[in-house]
XYZ file of C-alpha atoms in Angstrom:
705
model
C 62.890 131.750 138.630
C 65.738 129.697 140.013
C 65.176 126.188 138.671
C 67.793 123.470 138.693
C 65.629 120.966 136.825
C 62.204 120.592 135.237
C 59.418 118.857 137.131
C 57.921 115.647 135.798
C 54.709 117.297 134.548
C 56.830 119.770 132.570
C 59.033 117.074 131.059
C 55.995 114.979 130.082
C 54.097 117.953 128.650
C 57.027 119.083 126.517
C 57.313 115.560 125.128
C 53.575 115.351 124.371
C 53.602 118.846 122.866
C 56.391 117.957 120.458
C 54.998 114.555 119.475
C 51.940 115.873 117.648
C 49.453 118.708 117.098
C 46.725 117.394 119.401
C 44.947 119.524 121.978
C 46.246 118.787 125.490
C 44.826 118.555 128.995
C 47.484 118.981 131.686
C 46.322 117.609 135.028
C 48.587 117.860 138.064
C 48.468 118.858 141.701
C 48.302 122.494 142.751
C 51.690 124.257 142.474
C 53.115 121.434 140.333
C 54.169 123.868 137.594
C 51.333 123.409 135.080
C 51.564 126.981 133.768
C 55.248 126.598 132.939
C 54.549 123.119 131.539
C 52.241 124.708 128.961
C 54.201 127.862 128.195
C 57.746 126.512 127.972
C 57.045 124.620 124.721
C 54.609 127.298 123.478
C 57.152 130.087 123.864
C 59.911 127.943 122.387
C 57.747 127.524 119.294
C 56.438 131.084 118.877
C 59.853 132.650 119.449
C 61.054 130.857 116.309
C 58.069 131.863 114.142
C 57.353 135.451 115.272
C 54.004 135.838 113.497
C 51.892 138.985 113.613
C 49.130 139.266 116.177
C 48.715 137.406 119.444
C 50.864 134.269 119.644
C 49.223 132.693 122.697
C 45.899 133.469 124.365
C 45.694 132.625 128.077
C 42.142 132.519 129.491
C 41.646 132.553 133.256
C 38.435 132.586 135.315
C 39.454 135.434 137.653
C 41.151 138.813 137.300
C 43.175 138.076 140.428
C 44.435 134.831 138.889
C 45.352 136.678 135.694
C 47.352 139.189 137.736
C 49.208 136.337 139.457
C 49.933 134.507 136.225
C 51.039 137.747 134.558
C 53.764 138.138 137.186
C 54.927 134.566 136.582
C 54.792 134.727 132.795
C 56.405 138.161 132.652
C 59.652 136.642 133.934
C 59.455 133.688 131.551
C 58.495 135.820 128.538
C 61.186 138.392 129.242
C 63.798 135.651 129.094
C 62.491 134.733 125.632
C 62.082 138.329 124.441
C 58.317 137.886 124.071
C 55.841 140.576 125.192
C 53.038 139.654 127.599
C 49.914 141.722 128.250
C 47.000 141.353 130.671
C 43.579 142.628 129.632
C 40.753 143.150 132.108
C 38.650 145.939 133.589
C 41.378 147.224 135.907
C 43.852 147.854 133.066
C 43.826 151.443 131.769
C 42.461 152.307 128.316
C 45.733 153.970 127.228
C 47.675 150.741 127.789
C 45.009 148.777 125.920
C 45.214 151.149 122.939
C 48.987 150.748 122.779
C 48.612 146.972 122.792
C 45.956 147.059 120.058
C 48.191 149.199 117.856
C 50.889 146.492 117.851
C 49.421 143.230 119.181
C 51.927 140.446 119.760
C 53.132 137.887 122.280
C 50.980 136.459 125.068
C 47.585 137.936 125.972
C 46.022 137.095 129.359
C 42.268 137.657 129.513
C 38.914 136.542 130.996
C 35.973 135.260 128.903
C 34.049 138.442 129.687
C 36.850 140.619 128.328
C 36.943 138.538 125.141
C 33.230 139.248 124.781
C 33.930 142.942 125.294
C 36.433 142.804 122.422
C 33.775 141.365 120.109
C 31.253 144.024 121.157
C 33.412 147.140 121.430
C 36.549 146.510 119.357
C 35.399 144.161 116.617
C 37.414 146.011 113.952
C 40.614 145.071 115.811
C 39.860 141.340 115.955
C 41.494 140.383 112.616
C 44.802 141.997 113.603
C 44.644 140.519 117.110
C 43.878 136.943 116.110
C 44.946 136.784 112.468
C 47.167 133.776 113.110
C 46.581 132.547 116.664
C 48.405 129.237 117.196
C 47.746 128.570 120.909
C 45.012 128.942 123.523
C 45.621 128.037 127.180
C 42.583 127.610 129.464
C 43.549 127.723 133.137
C 41.409 126.040 135.815
C 39.476 124.359 133.019
C 37.355 122.436 135.516
C 35.788 125.756 136.587
C 34.328 126.171 133.086
C 33.113 122.668 132.217
C 29.338 122.229 132.357
C 28.606 125.900 133.126
C 27.106 128.809 131.166
C 30.471 130.525 131.436
C 32.246 127.531 129.963
C 29.831 127.363 127.033
C 30.289 131.095 126.548
C 34.066 130.640 126.426
C 33.823 127.767 123.945
C 31.658 129.862 121.640
C 34.008 132.844 121.833
C 37.019 130.635 121.093
C 35.258 129.072 118.102
C 34.543 132.574 116.753
C 38.209 133.486 117.226
C 39.206 130.294 115.387
C 37.044 131.400 112.449
C 39.024 134.659 112.325
C 42.444 133.016 112.617
C 44.273 131.698 109.574
C 45.269 128.644 111.633
C 43.273 126.398 113.942
C 44.449 127.235 117.490
C 45.804 124.372 119.556
C 44.033 124.350 122.927
C 45.755 123.375 126.183
C 43.665 123.019 129.341
C 45.137 123.165 132.863
C 43.557 121.697 135.993
C 44.398 120.244 139.378
C 40.985 118.585 139.748
C 39.347 116.483 137.045
C 36.935 113.671 137.826
C 36.583 112.156 134.365
C 39.134 112.697 131.632
C 36.868 111.368 128.872
C 34.136 113.873 129.761
C 36.697 116.676 129.732
C 37.912 115.514 126.320
C 34.321 115.603 125.014
C 33.856 119.114 126.405
C 37.066 120.421 124.866
C 36.535 118.772 121.475
C 33.007 117.361 120.982
C 33.668 116.453 117.353
C 36.975 114.612 118.024
C 37.309 113.868 121.762
C 39.746 111.025 121.131
C 42.112 113.588 119.608
C 42.621 115.346 122.953
C 45.716 114.045 124.723
C 45.940 113.761 128.524
C 49.163 114.596 130.372
C 48.641 113.635 133.999
C 50.786 113.719 137.111
C 49.009 113.151 140.419
C 52.107 114.020 142.420
C 53.013 110.636 143.858
C 50.662 110.668 146.830
C 51.223 113.764 148.938
C 50.788 113.270 152.681
C 47.446 114.437 154.077
C 46.664 115.451 157.640
C 42.890 115.471 158.095
C 40.641 115.957 161.120
C 36.859 116.235 161.485
C 35.555 117.859 164.649
C 31.868 117.457 165.469
C 29.568 119.900 167.292
C 25.977 119.449 168.406
C 24.055 122.722 168.268
C 20.846 123.247 170.214
C 18.434 124.871 167.762
C 15.478 124.822 170.135
C 16.515 128.155 171.718
C 16.042 131.658 170.325
C 19.618 132.974 170.372
C 22.030 130.696 168.522
C 24.862 133.168 169.197
C 24.828 132.042 172.839
C 24.850 128.327 171.995
C 27.775 126.711 173.870
C 28.556 124.629 170.768
C 28.964 127.779 168.652
C 31.219 129.328 171.275
C 33.252 126.092 171.458
C 33.557 125.954 167.664
C 34.795 129.559 167.578
C 37.335 128.858 170.311
C 38.582 125.790 168.423
C 39.046 127.852 165.268
C 41.136 130.327 167.249
C 43.195 127.520 168.812
C 43.912 125.880 165.447
C 44.300 128.919 163.165
C 45.343 131.928 165.246
C 48.756 133.137 164.082
C 48.865 130.814 161.057
C 48.652 131.648 157.360
C 45.502 129.726 156.621
C 42.151 129.588 154.831
C 38.851 128.662 156.502
C 36.152 127.830 153.953
C 32.437 128.244 154.636
C 29.730 127.297 152.121
C 27.468 130.347 152.557
C 28.409 134.006 152.814
C 25.887 134.551 155.611
C 27.464 131.821 157.740
C 30.885 133.147 156.809
C 30.021 136.528 158.301
C 28.362 134.873 161.320
C 31.414 132.785 162.255
C 33.839 135.616 161.566
C 31.858 137.845 163.900
C 31.767 135.160 166.592
C 35.539 134.662 166.407
C 36.086 138.420 166.537
C 33.943 138.663 169.666
C 35.835 135.811 171.309
C 39.189 137.456 170.554
C 37.979 140.828 171.815
C 36.742 139.207 175.018
C 40.154 137.604 175.519
C 41.963 140.888 174.876
C 43.761 139.525 171.790
C 44.514 141.204 168.488
C 42.453 139.953 165.565
C 44.564 138.549 162.693
C 41.492 137.019 160.969
C 40.298 138.471 157.658
C 37.372 137.812 155.296
C 37.203 137.075 151.550
C 34.041 136.425 149.535
C 32.375 137.564 146.324
C 30.116 140.183 147.928
C 33.053 142.190 149.267
C 34.533 145.020 147.228
C 37.582 144.430 145.055
C 39.676 146.589 147.383
C 38.646 144.531 150.426
C 39.476 141.269 148.637
C 42.827 142.503 147.349
C 43.822 143.743 150.805
C 43.158 140.251 152.152
C 45.114 138.612 149.314
C 48.075 140.908 149.998
C 47.882 140.165 153.731
C 48.021 136.428 153.015
C 51.135 136.910 150.884
C 52.813 139.152 153.458
C 55.242 138.066 156.172
C 52.538 138.425 158.837
C 50.502 135.220 159.375
C 46.892 135.802 158.344
C 43.936 133.481 158.837
C 41.109 134.148 156.394
C 37.466 133.095 156.402
C 36.589 132.614 152.740
C 34.114 131.253 150.231
C 34.818 129.471 146.950
C 36.479 132.701 145.702
C 39.758 131.303 147.066
C 39.266 127.764 145.720
C 40.978 128.551 142.440
C 44.693 129.055 141.975
C 45.083 132.658 143.148
C 48.482 133.101 144.785
C 47.881 133.551 148.508
C 51.328 132.608 149.692
C 52.303 129.583 151.733
C 49.073 128.328 153.328
C 49.985 126.076 156.240
C 46.516 124.626 156.807
C 42.934 124.802 155.609
C 39.715 124.802 157.593
C 36.182 123.989 156.490
C 33.049 124.827 158.493
C 30.226 122.551 157.383
C 30.667 119.779 154.827
C 31.524 120.799 151.242
C 29.042 119.899 148.520
C 31.398 117.759 146.450
C 34.630 115.772 146.346
C 35.753 118.186 143.661
C 35.443 121.126 146.053
C 37.097 119.191 148.889
C 40.099 118.358 146.696
C 40.448 121.946 145.536
C 40.328 123.321 149.063
C 42.604 120.706 150.597
C 45.109 121.349 147.807
C 45.497 124.981 148.845
C 47.765 123.889 151.706
C 51.020 121.946 151.588
C 52.190 123.532 148.349
C 55.824 123.523 149.464
C 57.639 120.313 148.667
C 57.739 117.985 151.654
C 54.844 119.668 153.495
C 51.571 117.760 153.981
C 48.165 119.102 152.982
C 46.378 119.890 156.244
C 42.628 120.308 156.703
C 40.477 120.572 159.816
C 36.758 120.269 159.158
C 34.307 121.651 161.722
C 30.893 120.005 161.367
C 27.981 121.599 163.252
C 24.985 119.302 163.618
C 21.714 120.295 165.222
C 19.140 118.904 167.552
C 15.994 120.820 168.367
C 13.943 119.029 170.974
C 13.585 115.394 169.913
C 14.534 116.100 166.286
C 13.307 113.958 163.392
C 14.808 110.892 161.758
C 16.998 112.765 159.255
C 18.397 115.052 161.966
C 19.277 112.027 164.092
C 21.373 110.595 161.248
C 23.616 113.696 161.368
C 23.729 114.099 157.566
C 26.421 116.811 157.508
C 28.839 114.537 159.364
C 27.914 111.643 157.072
C 28.545 113.783 154.006
C 31.871 115.057 155.343
C 33.195 111.553 156.030
C 31.807 110.227 152.739
C 33.461 112.955 150.683
C 36.825 112.301 152.306
C 36.525 108.527 151.859
C 35.628 108.965 148.180
C 38.583 111.300 147.718
C 40.923 108.708 149.254
C 39.488 106.142 146.829
C 40.433 108.433 143.941
C 36.863 109.235 142.894
C 35.684 112.700 141.904
C 32.454 113.945 140.338
C 32.609 113.780 136.532
C 32.120 117.117 134.777
C 28.634 117.793 133.445
C 28.677 117.726 129.660
C 25.879 117.501 127.115
C 23.759 120.373 128.451
C 22.083 122.378 125.633
C 22.927 125.876 126.995
C 20.202 127.584 124.972
C 20.415 130.642 127.237
C 24.040 131.185 126.247
C 23.079 130.735 122.595
C 20.645 133.656 122.945
C 23.444 135.820 124.325
C 25.760 134.811 121.499
C 23.142 135.621 118.853
C 22.965 139.162 120.240
C 26.767 139.289 120.354
C 27.216 138.280 116.692
C 24.605 140.804 115.553
C 26.306 143.552 117.579
C 29.788 142.591 116.369
C 28.741 142.830 112.723
C 26.132 145.594 112.991
C 23.553 143.131 111.665
C 23.588 139.631 110.213
C 21.372 137.226 108.317
C 20.023 134.178 110.128
C 22.050 131.811 107.932
C 25.260 133.655 108.803
C 24.543 133.581 112.537
C 23.712 129.873 112.324
C 26.959 129.148 110.506
C 29.071 131.135 113.006
C 27.499 129.684 116.150
C 26.295 126.227 115.053
C 27.687 125.144 111.690
C 31.286 126.112 112.482
C 30.662 127.033 116.092
C 30.375 125.560 119.555
C 26.621 124.814 119.462
C 26.920 121.930 117.004
C 23.994 119.980 118.527
C 21.418 122.729 117.916
C 19.071 121.764 115.085
C 18.011 124.258 112.400
C 14.448 123.975 113.701
C 15.433 124.783 117.300
C 17.607 127.674 116.124
C 14.762 129.141 114.074
C 12.337 128.889 116.976
C 14.842 130.628 119.284
C 15.163 133.484 116.771
C 11.376 133.815 116.595
C 11.081 133.736 120.382
C 13.660 136.459 120.984
C 12.167 138.527 118.150
C 8.806 138.335 119.898
C 10.521 139.718 123.031
C 11.998 142.575 120.931
C 15.583 141.413 121.387
C 16.003 141.313 117.613
C 14.036 142.472 114.601
C 14.183 141.837 110.875
C 15.151 144.709 108.597
C 15.102 144.800 104.817
C 16.199 141.728 102.861
C 16.127 139.542 105.965
C 18.903 141.319 107.864
C 18.605 140.745 111.627
C 19.394 143.711 113.866
C 18.937 144.396 117.563
C 15.477 145.352 118.758
C 14.985 148.069 121.354
C 15.081 145.574 124.225
C 18.107 143.880 122.683
C 19.925 147.213 122.509
C 19.178 147.855 126.177
C 20.540 144.425 127.116
C 23.735 144.755 125.065
C 24.457 148.245 126.417
C 24.471 146.990 130.000
C 27.862 146.146 131.489
C 26.614 142.760 132.668
C 26.010 141.680 129.056
C 29.646 140.581 128.819
C 28.916 137.895 131.426
C 26.553 135.137 130.313
C 25.797 134.052 133.889
C 23.104 135.888 135.903
C 24.116 138.772 138.133
C 21.868 139.649 141.048
C 20.736 143.122 142.049
C 22.721 144.365 145.034
C 22.868 147.276 147.453
C 26.361 148.788 147.729
C 27.484 149.260 151.330
C 29.761 152.272 151.862
C 31.621 153.707 154.822
C 32.471 157.308 154.002
C 33.652 157.071 150.387
C 34.951 153.481 150.597
C 32.812 150.606 149.371
C 32.894 147.698 151.826
C 30.804 145.296 149.793
C 27.222 144.639 148.778
C 24.135 142.821 150.052
C 20.830 141.712 148.569
C 18.000 144.299 148.415
C 15.608 142.299 150.577
C 12.136 143.486 151.539
C 12.286 146.080 154.324
C 16.006 146.735 153.894
C 15.370 150.477 154.205
C 14.448 149.853 157.851
C 17.575 147.851 158.672
C 19.519 149.304 161.604
C 22.643 147.162 161.913
C 24.816 145.033 159.678
C 27.728 142.574 159.775
C 29.908 142.759 156.664
C 33.605 142.064 156.001
C 33.804 140.632 159.514
C 32.952 143.990 161.056
C 29.847 145.456 162.679
C 28.114 148.487 161.215
C 25.268 150.858 161.993
C 23.112 151.750 158.995
C 22.909 155.526 158.534
C 20.992 155.753 155.277
C 19.554 153.559 152.529
C 19.043 155.027 149.050
C 17.001 152.488 147.075
C 17.124 154.551 143.880
C 20.926 154.659 143.861
C 21.117 151.190 145.441
C 23.467 152.414 148.155
C 23.684 152.080 151.922
C 25.813 154.324 154.146
C 27.191 152.814 157.360
C 29.552 153.563 160.213
C 31.344 151.275 162.700
C 29.092 150.044 165.496
C 28.768 147.486 168.276
C 25.408 146.321 166.961
C 25.297 143.892 164.074
C 23.077 141.547 162.093
C 24.077 139.075 159.383
C 22.565 140.211 156.054
C 21.146 138.195 153.189
C 23.385 137.680 150.178
C 22.149 136.810 146.677
C 22.952 133.397 145.269
C 21.576 130.051 144.131
C 22.060 128.230 147.408
C 22.959 124.572 147.744
C 24.650 122.591 144.983
C 23.260 119.257 143.822
C 24.808 116.200 145.490
C 26.039 113.422 143.184
C 24.371 109.984 143.622
C 27.749 108.431 144.500
C 28.003 110.693 147.556
C 24.570 109.626 148.825
C 25.484 105.981 148.257
C 28.704 106.416 150.229
C 26.711 108.048 153.060
C 24.556 104.920 153.188
C 27.702 102.775 153.178
C 29.114 104.784 156.093
C 25.989 103.958 158.094
C 26.298 100.269 157.210
C 29.969 100.097 158.200
C 31.258 99.401 161.703
C 34.568 101.152 161.056
C 35.058 104.385 162.982
C 37.450 106.646 161.041
C 40.494 107.702 163.034
C 40.250 111.245 161.655
C 37.073 111.897 163.702
C 37.428 113.631 167.060
C 35.617 112.345 170.170
C 32.377 114.207 169.443
C 32.488 113.215 165.780
C 32.912 109.548 166.688
C 30.035 109.815 169.153
C 27.750 111.392 166.539
C 28.621 108.744 163.946
C 28.024 105.943 166.456
C 24.679 107.485 167.389
C 23.664 107.875 163.730
C 24.451 104.211 163.058
C 22.451 103.165 166.099
C 19.437 105.177 164.922
C 19.796 103.783 161.395
C 19.782 100.218 162.739
C 16.901 100.679 165.169
C 14.636 102.462 162.676
C 15.331 100.189 159.710
C 17.116 102.802 157.579
C 19.977 100.356 156.963
C 17.765 97.573 155.619
C 14.610 99.152 154.265
C 13.682 101.768 151.671
C 10.515 103.026 153.351
C 10.262 103.936 157.031
C 6.631 104.294 158.194
C 5.843 106.650 161.080
C 2.587 107.694 162.701
C 2.393 110.962 160.726
C 3.856 109.854 157.399
C 6.567 107.874 155.627
C 10.263 108.429 154.943
C 11.903 107.150 151.754
C 15.702 106.925 151.570
C 16.590 106.346 147.865
C 20.295 107.281 148.320
C 20.184 108.508 144.717
C 21.415 112.122 144.659
C 19.746 115.529 144.575
C 18.434 115.356 140.997
C 16.657 112.066 141.728
C 15.091 113.485 144.895
C 13.902 116.520 142.925
C 12.390 114.243 140.273
C 10.645 112.040 142.832
C 9.281 115.116 144.599
C 7.728 116.432 141.372
C 6.255 113.035 140.521
C 4.859 112.559 144.008
C 3.351 116.009 144.408
C 2.018 116.482 140.854
C 1.075 112.951 139.774
C 0.463 111.378 143.182
C -1.002 114.348 145.070
C 1.331 113.654 148.021
C 2.581 116.271 150.465
C 6.271 115.583 149.765
C 9.150 117.255 151.588
C 12.710 116.978 150.290
C 15.049 116.466 153.271
C 18.295 116.384 151.223
C 19.004 112.684 151.804
C 15.405 111.473 152.033
C 11.822 112.319 151.151
C 9.084 112.616 153.755
C 5.495 111.959 152.672
C 3.351 113.707 155.242
C 0.144 111.847 156.014
C 0.880 108.976 153.600
C 1.273 105.290 154.417
C 4.221 103.248 153.193
C 1.927 101.090 151.037
C 0.528 104.184 149.315
C 4.017 105.456 148.574
C 5.261 102.082 147.326
C 2.239 101.432 145.115
C 2.394 104.852 143.500
C 6.120 104.888 142.735
C 6.173 101.271 141.565
C 3.557 102.218 138.983
C 4.825 105.680 137.974
C 8.467 104.593 137.585
C 7.383 101.635 135.444
C 5.552 103.998 133.082
C 7.557 107.120 133.806
C 6.628 110.397 132.115
C 9.313 111.955 129.949
C 11.787 114.338 131.540
C 10.256 117.287 129.712
C 6.759 116.312 130.904
C 8.079 116.133 134.460
C 9.723 119.551 134.393
C 6.582 121.174 133.010
C 5.236 120.749 136.548
C 8.215 122.489 138.169
C 7.341 125.977 139.463
C 10.321 127.884 138.021
C 12.380 126.574 135.125
C 14.348 129.796 134.654
C 17.864 129.049 135.877
C 20.183 130.719 133.384
C 20.417 134.372 132.392
C 18.367 134.395 129.175
C 16.110 131.418 129.874
C 13.018 133.625 130.023
C 13.348 134.399 126.303
C 13.322 130.747 125.200
C 10.404 128.754 123.758
C 8.785 126.727 126.542
C 9.752 123.327 125.148
C 13.434 124.268 124.804
C 13.414 125.795 128.284
C 12.006 122.516 129.611
C 14.584 120.510 127.657
C 17.440 122.508 129.166
C 16.157 122.192 132.732
C 15.525 118.467 132.318
C 19.074 117.866 131.087
C 20.608 119.571 134.106
C 18.274 118.942 137.013
C 16.162 115.816 136.416
C 17.160 112.163 136.840
C 14.702 109.369 136.037
C 17.214 106.549 136.505
C 15.612 105.564 139.815
C 14.596 102.247 141.369
C 11.182 102.146 143.034
C 11.047 101.315 146.768
C 11.117 97.567 147.346
C 10.609 97.044 151.080
C 9.080 98.590 154.188
C 10.460 98.717 157.726
C 8.255 97.606 160.630
C 6.016 100.410 161.852
C 7.402 102.525 164.687
C 5.423 105.476 166.055
C 7.358 108.720 166.560
C 8.927 109.031 170.005
């Protein structure tokens, strides 16, 4: 480190740190020096006290991020004569044993590895955390509102119960939409006691461009679509020979576009400097890409959200995005990956494919992906970002933690488990009644059983669950087929029906011929080939859109302003969408009657559309189709739709009554073991929104063209 002066976020954090014992949230732009801002005062303090055990616990969401931060902190800690140790699955057992024998200094770890300590090394916990003064949570926004975040909070509360002192928690983030919500997440009992240290960086320059493409989906072979070929050529023109990241929302599309670019480069006789990075590739494949990005050779990389977080990938000159992101939060994270050097702008080029198949329907003609892309950017410029989701019950994670406490202790009474997880723990909102019913429910499923004198121990099914490696993660992990070339694992794909008959594959941006599929071992052997087919990858699919984004999309249709960051095609598509919106009544009216049904545009977000769909199909017996920004009621008149929703929203069923009609409430890993009412409560809190206004007006009837 060759610093001549501290940055403003570091100066402000040191001042806040020294002014009082409050927990801190440090919010600043990417590469602003947040890690040093937290650790400079921490190390200055611990170096004077030199207590036994770990002095500072750093928690990161990714092993790769921990490796990066270890390299940074190693230099800083060496200067202060403080040991630093990283703990994750790639660190050898001999090194871990040496650390456990004399724990001290800074420990870098993931939530899953903390869980592993509780399960496998519980006898070492008192010496590790006997007097832990500081906890640093990096990329805190990645944890808030998720099972993994609740898991981390519970683990940290259990560590605090071991420690002789209450650890001071410091959260780091470049992207926070609502500080008060983050304060409530970090300290539900005393949110006002969490201090914010913020530095937005003084308005970094942004270079932003949206390029539009109109795909013809009426044909059979989309690979030959001129728009796809043009998009691939534009990617090459803008990113070839540049250290850059190109984000794509789905892994299947990521492989599709990578393959198309590779084919275009091969046809032009050019070398291919493009690489691929996503969660279904092997660790070796991902690390090779990360090293290539940090090398002196410019590398363009197609990637998923795996490279949204702060992994060091060198000096990224520009960022691409194919398809609109789901949120302002994601857009800010991705845009912030470029322009990290002082004086350089953040550069993003967004490629938005829209489709028309034959005449297309009303939603298609509004070009919703382009609308969402422009709306997200406008909201970002206005300084808005989605607030973190707090207040979810996370009963699934509570089930996992019950099993964890029992395993840690070899058995525990219900009152002890309640005190550890609820009374003194992170699940403070769980009532004694709900806790008791969860225990009875998981006992019925043989996860736990009661021994003599009320001692709770693992049941046979509970033992099987805890013994599995994926127990350390509280989020669901999908079954996968490992794809291997010779002895090297390339990645993994979903075990879809008929996979044993698959002949060709596209994975890691390369084409493969399938030689053998072993379903028992869950392995597939491949070799390089000219044939290829994009596989299916496991995952939850689309993310819910916030109501504010839908409202901004409506505002973009109402406006006459044509953003200068749109290219010629993008401007043409936006102009066309506005024309359609005016001529059909979408701008003025809630309900749009057609000859075969009725559209309703509530502009209220994904959760509201889901709620209205359930109400309409289950209480109104409508054939309702969710079109992402609108609902289509097939075969229903506008009057029928208006009358029904005016009545049902006036006397709306409860959220839990609504979700009882949803086909699959199981979303989190241990949901299937919960009592039905608590399962419904959890789903309702996360996925249902009844704050909806009934339709008020109807556009003049226009038959379909």
